């Protein structure tokens, strides 16, 4: 059995921490002006526990990143005395006269533990997710600070994070991977001390597991990470092969007690369900019957079934024809593509005569083909955004002969 799969199975045998609390998992690129995401995070603090603890462990400028998030909270009406910074960092902030690398051992510091124990909201900043996991769980060992964070979550606190702060939320964690190279190269396991892999291949490690199911990927729309997240799921135990691809300036807000979630922000969340998918035999990665859904802002998700309840303003997409031509087989710099949800809504729901669409992704003479079709229970909604469910897709290897 693969080491990561075994580790995740052992983790799955432990009762999920934080069943009374909630999570705000933001995909990066967070707007700091009038953000629905900030308001949602603040609203989920338990009554009587207004304190917000900011953990800048992932940042290369921990003081600066903490200050930016504190300013955003203050703009939302949070008094400055209700905001504290947990002094945990691996990098020195060049803007300060102090060396923040001295904070690296603070996962056992009583003063820092007291901050998260008192907090009703705990926020992880962006940066490099490996810095956070190495400080809070070195060698896979839970530190006292991580235990205190889990205890606060179990007592009803909200844990949030953006970018790297989102990546740490699931039990497994993507540490690196170019979207196309992840499909063309072998998958690597996280290794000390560095995670950089030549060729941009996919690297998987272990996150902190606040989210008891699935795998999170961030910057999903801006960095076209559908292939990367899909590939990563096939390295997990079959029952855990659920992916949450979160767009920039967007958050998945999870209520752990009810196993439900909603989407807030400017984009959406792509749900990938590979639990019943089939990986084809062969030296190159190939898979089919992967299920895909897309939840837009205001949509609600039943995490037990992955069923989407679209926002009230959305109505079923009628088969009146696409808003723009959707030719098969064209991609690349000379053919600008719409966002994936828009492409699929037009191709599979708005055009009554079309049942499928294919899109290649190439790296020289090698690449993959993405094929999308409607399942029997497929449905689409539009109106101030898009919601989709019941899409099946396959990823197939391509090899081309390029002639001058």
CSV table of C-alpha atoms in Angstrom, one decimal:
chain,number,residue,atom,x,y,z
A,1,UNK,CA,0.0,0.0,0.0
A,2,UNK,CA,1.3,3.5,-0.8
A,3,UNK,CA,2.6,5.4,2.3
A,4,UNK,CA,0.3,8.4,1.9
A,5,UNK,CA,-2.8,6.1,1.5
A,6,UNK,CA,-1.9,4.2,4.6
A,7,UNK,CA,-1.3,7.4,6.6
A,8,UNK,CA,-4.7,8.7,5.5
A,9,UNK,CA,-6.5,5.5,6.4
A,10,UNK,CA,-5.0,5.7,9.9
A,11,UNK,CA,-6.1,9.3,10.2
A,12,UNK,CA,-9.6,8.4,9.0
A,13,UNK,CA,-9.8,5.9,11.8
A,14,UNK,CA,-9.5,8.7,14.3
A,15,UNK,CA,-12.7,10.6,15.1
A,16,UNK,CA,-12.7,13.9,13.1
A,17,UNK,CA,-11.7,16.8,15.2
A,18,UNK,CA,-13.8,19.9,15.4
A,19,UNK,CA,-17.2,18.5,14.8
A,20,UNK,CA,-18.9,21.4,16.6
A,21,UNK,CA,-17.0,24.2,14.7
A,22,UNK,CA,-16.8,25.5,11.2
A,23,UNK,CA,-14.3,26.3,8.5
A,24,UNK,CA,-13.9,29.1,6.0
A,25,UNK,CA,-11.6,27.8,3.2
A,26,UNK,CA,-10.7,30.6,0.9
A,27,UNK,CA,-9.0,30.0,-2.5
A,28,UNK,CA,-6.5,32.9,-2.4
A,29,UNK,CA,-6.6,36.3,-4.1
A,30,UNK,CA,-8.8,37.5,-1.3
A,31,UNK,CA,-10.4,41.0,-1.7
A,32,UNK,CA,-9.9,43.1,1.4
A,33,UNK,CA,-12.7,45.6,0.7
A,34,UNK,CA,-16.2,44.7,1.8
A,35,UNK,CA,-15.6,41.0,1.5
A,36,UNK,CA,-18.5,38.6,2.1
A,37,UNK,CA,-15.8,36.1,3.1
A,38,UNK,CA,-14.6,38.2,6.0
A,39,UNK,CA,-18.1,38.8,7.2
A,40,UNK,CA,-18.9,35.1,7.0
A,41,UNK,CA,-15.7,34.3,9.0
A,42,UNK,CA,-16.6,36.8,11.7
A,43,UNK,CA,-20.2,35.8,11.9
A,44,UNK,CA,-19.2,32.2,12.8
A,45,UNK,CA,-17.4,33.1,16.0
A,46,UNK,CA,-19.1,31.6,19.0
A,47,UNK,CA,-21.1,34.0,21.2
A,48,UNK,CA,-18.8,35.5,23.9
A,49,UNK,CA,-15.6,34.6,22.1
A,50,UNK,CA,-14.9,37.6,19.8
A,51,UNK,CA,-11.1,37.2,19.8
A,52,UNK,CA,-9.5,36.5,16.4
A,53,UNK,CA,-6.1,34.9,16.3
A,54,UNK,CA,-4.0,35.3,13.1
A,55,UNK,CA,-1.4,32.6,12.4
A,56,UNK,CA,1.1,33.9,9.7
A,57,UNK,CA,3.2,30.7,9.7
A,58,UNK,CA,3.0,30.2,5.9
A,59,UNK,CA,4.1,33.7,5.0
A,60,UNK,CA,7.6,34.9,4.0
A,61,UNK,CA,6.6,38.3,5.6
A,62,UNK,CA,4.7,37.1,8.7
A,63,UNK,CA,4.3,40.6,10.3
A,64,UNK,CA,3.2,42.2,7.1
A,65,UNK,CA,0.7,39.5,6.2
A,66,UNK,CA,-0.8,39.5,9.7
A,67,UNK,CA,-1.2,43.3,9.6
A,68,UNK,CA,-3.0,43.1,6.2
A,69,UNK,CA,-5.5,40.7,7.5
A,70,UNK,CA,-6.0,42.6,10.7
A,71,UNK,CA,-6.7,45.8,8.7
A,72,UNK,CA,-9.3,43.9,6.7
A,73,UNK,CA,-11.0,42.8,9.9
A,74,UNK,CA,-10.9,46.3,11.4
A,75,UNK,CA,-12.7,47.6,8.2
A,76,UNK,CA,-15.4,45.1,9.1
A,77,UNK,CA,-15.8,46.7,12.5
A,78,UNK,CA,-13.6,44.4,14.6
A,79,UNK,CA,-11.9,46.4,17.5
A,80,UNK,CA,-8.2,46.2,17.3
A,81,UNK,CA,-8.1,44.8,20.9
A,82,UNK,CA,-10.0,41.7,19.6
A,83,UNK,CA,-7.2,40.8,17.2
A,84,UNK,CA,-4.0,38.9,18.2
A,85,UNK,CA,-1.1,37.5,16.2
A,86,UNK,CA,0.1,34.0,17.1
A,87,UNK,CA,3.9,34.3,16.8
A,88,UNK,CA,4.7,31.3,14.7
A,89,UNK,CA,6.8,31.7,11.6
A,90,UNK,CA,9.7,30.1,9.7
A,91,UNK,CA,10.8,33.2,7.8
A,92,UNK,CA,12.2,36.6,8.8
A,93,UNK,CA,10.1,39.6,7.8
A,94,UNK,CA,12.5,42.0,6.2
A,95,UNK,CA,10.2,45.0,7.1
A,96,UNK,CA,10.9,44.6,10.8
A,97,UNK,CA,14.0,45.0,13.0
A,98,UNK,CA,13.4,41.6,14.6
A,99,UNK,CA,14.1,38.1,13.3
A,100,UNK,CA,10.8,36.3,13.1
A,101,UNK,CA,12.6,33.0,12.6
A,102,UNK,CA,12.9,33.1,16.4
A,103,UNK,CA,9.2,32.3,16.4
A,104,UNK,CA,9.8,28.8,14.9
A,105,UNK,CA,9.7,27.1,18.3
A,106,UNK,CA,6.6,28.7,19.6
A,107,UNK,CA,4.3,25.7,19.0
A,108,UNK,CA,5.0,24.8,22.6
A,109,UNK,CA,4.9,28.4,24.0
A,110,UNK,CA,2.3,28.8,26.7
A,111,UNK,CA,1.5,32.4,25.7
A,112,UNK,CA,0.8,31.4,22.1
A,113,UNK,CA,-1.3,28.4,23.2
A,114,UNK,CA,-3.4,30.8,25.4
A,115,UNK,CA,-4.2,33.0,22.3
A,116,UNK,CA,-5.8,30.1,20.3
A,117,UNK,CA,-7.6,28.7,23.4
A,118,UNK,CA,-9.3,32.1,23.9
A,119,UNK,CA,-10.0,32.8,20.2
A,120,UNK,CA,-13.4,32.3,18.6
A,121,UNK,CA,-11.8,32.7,15.2
A,122,UNK,CA,-8.4,31.4,14.0
A,123,UNK,CA,-7.1,32.5,10.6
A,124,UNK,CA,-4.1,31.1,8.6
A,125,UNK,CA,-2.5,33.4,6.1
A,126,UNK,CA,-1.2,32.5,2.7
A,127,UNK,CA,2.3,31.7,1.6
A,128,UNK,CA,3.9,28.2,1.6
A,129,UNK,CA,1.7,25.5,3.2
A,130,UNK,CA,4.8,23.4,4.1
A,131,UNK,CA,6.0,26.1,6.5
A,132,UNK,CA,2.8,25.7,8.5
A,133,UNK,CA,2.7,21.9,8.5
A,134,UNK,CA,6.4,21.7,9.5
A,135,UNK,CA,5.9,24.1,12.4
A,136,UNK,CA,2.6,22.6,13.7
A,137,UNK,CA,3.2,19.0,12.9
A,138,UNK,CA,6.9,18.3,12.4
A,139,UNK,CA,7.5,14.8,11.2
A,140,UNK,CA,3.7,14.2,11.5
A,141,UNK,CA,3.8,14.8,15.3
A,142,UNK,CA,1.1,17.0,16.7
A,143,UNK,CA,2.4,20.0,18.7
A,144,UNK,CA,0.7,21.5,21.7
A,145,UNK,CA,-0.3,24.5,19.6
A,146,UNK,CA,-2.0,22.3,17.0
A,147,UNK,CA,-3.8,20.3,19.7
A,148,UNK,CA,-5.0,23.6,21.2
A,149,UNK,CA,-6.3,24.7,17.7
A,150,UNK,CA,-8.2,21.4,17.4
A,151,UNK,CA,-9.7,21.9,20.8
A,152,UNK,CA,-10.9,25.4,20.0
A,153,UNK,CA,-12.5,24.0,16.8
A,154,UNK,CA,-14.2,21.2,18.8
A,155,UNK,CA,-15.6,23.9,21.1
A,156,UNK,CA,-17.3,25.8,18.3
A,157,UNK,CA,-14.6,28.1,17.0
A,158,UNK,CA,-14.2,28.9,13.3
A,159,UNK,CA,-10.9,28.2,11.5
A,160,UNK,CA,-10.3,30.0,8.3
A,161,UNK,CA,-7.4,30.4,5.8
A,162,UNK,CA,-6.6,31.6,2.4
A,163,UNK,CA,-4.3,30.1,-0.3
A,164,UNK,CA,-1.7,28.1,1.7
A,165,UNK,CA,-4.1,28.5,4.6
A,166,UNK,CA,-6.7,26.6,2.6
A,167,UNK,CA,-4.3,23.9,1.4
A,168,UNK,CA,-3.6,22.7,5.0
A,169,UNK,CA,-7.3,22.1,5.7
A,170,UNK,CA,-7.6,18.6,4.3
A,171,UNK,CA,-5.9,15.5,5.6
A,172,UNK,CA,-3.9,15.1,2.3
A,173,UNK,CA,-2.3,18.2,0.9
A,174,UNK,CA,-1.0,19.2,-2.5
A,175,UNK,CA,2.4,20.9,-2.0
A,176,UNK,CA,3.3,21.4,-5.7
A,177,UNK,CA,2.3,20.6,-9.2
A,178,UNK,CA,1.9,22.2,-12.6
A,179,UNK,CA,-1.6,21.6,-13.9
A,180,UNK,CA,-0.5,19.6,-17.0
A,181,UNK,CA,2.8,18.2,-15.7
A,182,UNK,CA,0.8,16.7,-12.9
A,183,UNK,CA,-0.9,14.5,-15.5
A,184,UNK,CA,2.2,13.6,-17.5
A,185,UNK,CA,4.8,12.9,-14.7
A,186,UNK,CA,5.0,10.4,-11.9
A,187,UNK,CA,3.5,11.6,-8.6
A,188,UNK,CA,6.0,12.2,-5.8
A,189,UNK,CA,5.6,12.0,-2.0
A,190,UNK,CA,6.6,15.0,0.1
A,191,UNK,CA,10.3,14.7,1.1
A,192,UNK,CA,12.4,16.7,3.5
A,193,UNK,CA,13.8,19.3,3.4
A,194,UNK,CA,12.4,20.6,0.1
A,195,UNK,CA,9.4,19.8,-2.1
A,196,UNK,CA,10.6,21.1,-5.4
A,197,UNK,CA,10.4,18.6,-8.3
A,198,UNK,CA,12.0,19.1,-11.7
A,199,UNK,CA,9.4,19.3,-14.4
A,200,UNK,CA,6.6,20.6,-12.2
A,201,UNK,CA,5.2,17.2,-11.3
A,202,UNK,CA,2.6,16.6,-8.6
A,203,UNK,CA,3.8,16.4,-5.0
A,204,UNK,CA,1.6,15.2,-2.2
A,205,UNK,CA,2.0,15.5,1.6
A,206,UNK,CA,-0.1,15.5,4.7
A,207,UNK,CA,-2.2,18.5,5.8
A,208,UNK,CA,-3.7,19.2,9.2
A,209,UNK,CA,-7.1,17.5,8.6
A,210,UNK,CA,-9.5,20.1,9.9
A,211,UNK,CA,-11.8,19.1,7.0
A,212,UNK,CA,-12.6,15.5,7.6
A,213,UNK,CA,-13.2,14.5,4.0
A,214,UNK,CA,-11.7,15.1,0.6
A,215,UNK,CA,-8.8,17.2,-0.7
A,216,UNK,CA,-8.6,21.0,-1.2
A,217,UNK,CA,-7.0,22.8,-4.0
A,218,UNK,CA,-6.8,26.6,-4.2
A,219,UNK,CA,-6.4,29.3,-6.9
A,220,UNK,CA,-8.5,26.9,-8.9
A,221,UNK,CA,-9.9,29.1,-11.7
A,222,UNK,CA,-6.9,31.3,-12.2
A,223,UNK,CA,-4.4,28.4,-12.4
A,224,UNK,CA,-6.6,25.9,-14.3
A,225,UNK,CA,-6.1,23.1,-11.7
A,226,UNK,CA,-8.8,20.7,-12.7
A,227,UNK,CA,-6.3,18.1,-14.0
A,228,UNK,CA,-4.0,18.5,-11.0
A,229,UNK,CA,-6.7,18.0,-8.4
A,230,UNK,CA,-8.3,15.1,-10.4
A,231,UNK,CA,-4.9,13.3,-10.6
A,232,UNK,CA,-4.2,13.8,-6.9
A,233,UNK,CA,-7.5,12.1,-5.9
A,234,UNK,CA,-6.4,8.8,-7.4
A,235,UNK,CA,-3.5,8.7,-4.8
A,236,UNK,CA,-6.0,8.7,-2.0
A,237,UNK,CA,-8.0,5.8,-0.5
A,238,UNK,CA,-11.2,5.3,-2.7
A,239,UNK,CA,-13.6,6.6,0.0
A,240,UNK,CA,-11.7,9.9,0.3
A,241,UNK,CA,-11.5,10.7,-3.4
A,242,UNK,CA,-13.5,14.0,-3.2
A,243,UNK,CA,-12.0,17.2,-4.4
A,244,UNK,CA,-12.8,20.8,-3.6
A,245,UNK,CA,-11.3,23.2,-6.1
A,246,UNK,CA,-11.8,26.7,-4.7
A,247,UNK,CA,-11.6,29.8,-7.0
A,248,UNK,CA,-9.8,33.0,-6.0
A,249,UNK,CA,-11.7,35.5,-3.9
A,250,UNK,CA,-14.1,32.7,-3.0
A,251,UNK,CA,-14.6,30.5,0.0
A,252,UNK,CA,-16.2,27.2,1.0
A,253,UNK,CA,-17.9,27.7,4.3
A,254,UNK,CA,-18.2,24.4,6.1
A,255,UNK,CA,-20.5,23.6,9.1
A,256,UNK,CA,-18.9,20.5,10.5
A,257,UNK,CA,-21.8,19.7,12.8
A,258,UNK,CA,-24.3,19.4,10.0
A,259,UNK,CA,-21.9,18.3,7.2
A,260,UNK,CA,-23.1,21.1,5.0
A,261,UNK,CA,-21.4,24.0,3.2
A,262,UNK,CA,-22.1,27.1,1.3
A,263,UNK,CA,-20.1,29.2,-1.2
A,264,UNK,CA,-19.4,32.9,-0.8
A,265,UNK,CA,-17.3,35.3,-2.8
A,266,UNK,CA,-16.7,36.2,-6.4
A,267,UNK,CA,-16.2,32.7,-8.0
A,268,UNK,CA,-17.3,29.2,-7.2
A,269,UNK,CA,-16.2,25.8,-5.9
A,270,UNK,CA,-15.6,22.8,-8.3
A,271,UNK,CA,-16.6,19.5,-6.7
A,272,UNK,CA,-14.8,16.4,-8.1
A,273,UNK,CA,-16.1,13.0,-7.1
A,274,UNK,CA,-13.8,10.2,-8.1
A,275,UNK,CA,-15.0,7.6,-5.6
A,276,UNK,CA,-16.6,5.5,-8.3
A,277,UNK,CA,-14.3,6.6,-11.1
A,278,UNK,CA,-12.1,4.1,-13.0
A,279,UNK,CA,-8.4,4.4,-13.7
A,280,UNK,CA,-7.4,2.8,-16.9
A,281,UNK,CA,-4.4,0.5,-17.2
A,282,UNK,CA,-1.3,1.8,-18.9
A,283,UNK,CA,1.9,3.7,-18.3
A,284,UNK,CA,0.3,7.1,-18.6
A,285,UNK,CA,-2.5,8.4,-16.4
A,286,UNK,CA,-5.9,7.9,-17.8
A,287,UNK,CA,-9.3,7.8,-16.0
A,288,UNK,CA,-13.0,8.1,-16.7
A,289,UNK,CA,-16.4,8.3,-15.1
A,290,UNK,CA,-15.2,11.1,-12.8
A,291,UNK,CA,-18.2,13.2,-11.7
A,292,UNK,CA,-18.0,17.0,-11.6
A,293,UNK,CA,-20.2,19.7,-10.2
A,294,UNK,CA,-19.8,23.4,-9.8
A,295,UNK,CA,-21.3,25.5,-6.9
A,296,UNK,CA,-21.5,29.2,-7.4
A,297,UNK,CA,-21.8,32.0,-4.8
A,298,UNK,CA,-24.9,31.4,-2.6
A,299,UNK,CA,-25.2,27.7,-3.4
A,300,UNK,CA,-25.4,25.2,-0.6
A,301,UNK,CA,-23.8,21.8,-0.6
A,302,UNK,CA,-24.7,18.6,1.3
A,303,UNK,CA,-21.3,17.2,2.1
A,304,UNK,CA,-22.7,13.7,2.7
A,305,UNK,CA,-24.2,13.4,-0.8
A,306,UNK,CA,-22.4,16.3,-2.7
A,307,UNK,CA,-25.9,17.5,-3.8
A,308,UNK,CA,-26.0,21.2,-4.7
A,309,UNK,CA,-29.0,23.5,-3.8
A,310,UNK,CA,-28.6,26.4,-6.2
A,311,UNK,CA,-28.9,30.0,-4.9
A,312,UNK,CA,-32.5,31.3,-5.1
A,313,UNK,CA,-31.8,33.7,-7.9
A,314,UNK,CA,-30.7,30.9,-10.3
A,315,UNK,CA,-33.1,29.2,-12.7
A,316,UNK,CA,-32.7,26.0,-14.8
A,317,UNK,CA,-30.7,26.6,-18.0
A,318,UNK,CA,-33.0,26.2,-21.0
A,319,UNK,CA,-31.8,24.6,-24.2
A,320,UNK,CA,-32.0,27.7,-26.3
A,321,UNK,CA,-28.5,27.5,-27.8
A,322,UNK,CA,-25.1,28.6,-26.5
A,323,UNK,CA,-24.2,32.2,-25.9
A,324,UNK,CA,-21.2,31.8,-28.2
A,325,UNK,CA,-20.0,29.0,-30.6
A,326,UNK,CA,-18.4,26.1,-28.8
A,327,UNK,CA,-16.1,24.4,-31.3
A,328,UNK,CA,-14.6,21.1,-30.3
A,329,UNK,CA,-10.9,20.5,-30.2
A,330,UNK,CA,-9.6,24.0,-30.1
A,331,UNK,CA,-7.4,25.4,-27.3
A,332,UNK,CA,-4.2,27.3,-26.7
A,333,UNK,CA,-3.1,30.9,-26.8
A,334,UNK,CA,-4.7,31.7,-30.1
A,335,UNK,CA,-8.1,30.4,-28.9
A,336,UNK,CA,-9.1,32.2,-25.7
A,337,UNK,CA,-11.2,29.9,-23.5
A,338,UNK,CA,-14.1,31.0,-21.2
A,339,UNK,CA,-14.0,29.8,-17.6
A,340,UNK,CA,-14.7,26.1,-17.3
A,341,UNK,CA,-18.2,26.5,-15.8
A,342,UNK,CA,-19.2,28.9,-18.6
A,343,UNK,CA,-17.8,26.5,-21.2
A,344,UNK,CA,-19.7,23.5,-19.8
A,345,UNK,CA,-22.9,25.4,-19.2
A,346,UNK,CA,-22.9,26.5,-22.8
A,347,UNK,CA,-21.8,23.3,-24.4
A,348,UNK,CA,-23.8,20.8,-22.3
A,349,UNK,CA,-26.9,22.6,-21.2
A,350,UNK,CA,-27.6,25.6,-23.3
A,351,UNK,CA,-27.1,23.7,-26.6
A,352,UNK,CA,-29.8,21.0,-26.8
A,353,UNK,CA,-28.1,19.2,-29.7
A,354,UNK,CA,-24.7,18.7,-28.0
A,355,UNK,CA,-24.1,15.8,-25.6
A,356,UNK,CA,-20.4,16.2,-25.1
A,357,UNK,CA,-17.3,18.3,-25.5
A,358,UNK,CA,-13.6,17.6,-25.7
A,359,UNK,CA,-10.6,19.9,-24.9
A,360,UNK,CA,-6.9,19.0,-25.4
A,361,UNK,CA,-4.0,20.2,-23.3
A,362,UNK,CA,-0.6,19.9,-24.8
A,363,UNK,CA,3.0,20.1,-23.8
A,364,UNK,CA,5.0,19.7,-27.0
A,365,UNK,CA,4.2,16.3,-28.5
A,366,UNK,CA,2.6,15.0,-25.2
A,367,UNK,CA,-0.7,15.9,-23.6
A,368,UNK,CA,-4.1,14.9,-22.5
A,369,UNK,CA,-7.7,15.1,-23.7
A,370,UNK,CA,-10.5,16.1,-21.4
A,371,UNK,CA,-13.9,14.7,-22.4
A,372,UNK,CA,-17.1,16.0,-20.8
A,373,UNK,CA,-20.6,14.5,-21.1
A,374,UNK,CA,-23.9,14.9,-19.3
A,375,UNK,CA,-24.9,12.1,-16.8
A,376,UNK,CA,-28.6,11.1,-16.6
A,377,UNK,CA,-29.1,13.3,-13.6
A,378,UNK,CA,-27.3,16.3,-15.0
A,379,UNK,CA,-28.7,19.8,-14.2
A,380,UNK,CA,-27.6,23.4,-14.7
A,381,UNK,CA,-28.8,26.7,-13.4
A,382,UNK,CA,-27.8,30.3,-14.3
A,383,UNK,CA,-28.6,33.8,-13.1
A,384,UNK,CA,-25.9,36.0,-11.3
A,385,UNK,CA,-23.6,33.0,-11.7
A,386,UNK,CA,-23.7,29.4,-12.7
A,387,UNK,CA,-24.4,26.1,-10.9
A,388,UNK,CA,-23.9,22.7,-12.5
A,389,UNK,CA,-24.2,19.1,-11.4
A,390,UNK,CA,-24.1,15.6,-12.9
A,391,UNK,CA,-21.2,16.1,-15.4
A,392,UNK,CA,-19.0,13.1,-16.2
A,393,UNK,CA,-15.5,13.6,-17.5
A,394,UNK,CA,-12.5,11.5,-18.6
A,395,UNK,CA,-8.8,12.3,-19.0
A,396,UNK,CA,-7.0,10.5,-21.8
A,397,UNK,CA,-3.4,10.6,-22.8
A,398,UNK,CA,-2.4,12.2,-26.2
A,399,UNK,CA,0.7,11.8,-28.3
A,400,UNK,CA,1.3,13.9,-31.4
A,401,UNK,CA,3.7,13.9,-34.3
A,402,UNK,CA,4.7,17.5,-34.9
A,403,UNK,CA,6.0,18.2,-38.4
A,404,UNK,CA,7.6,21.5,-39.6
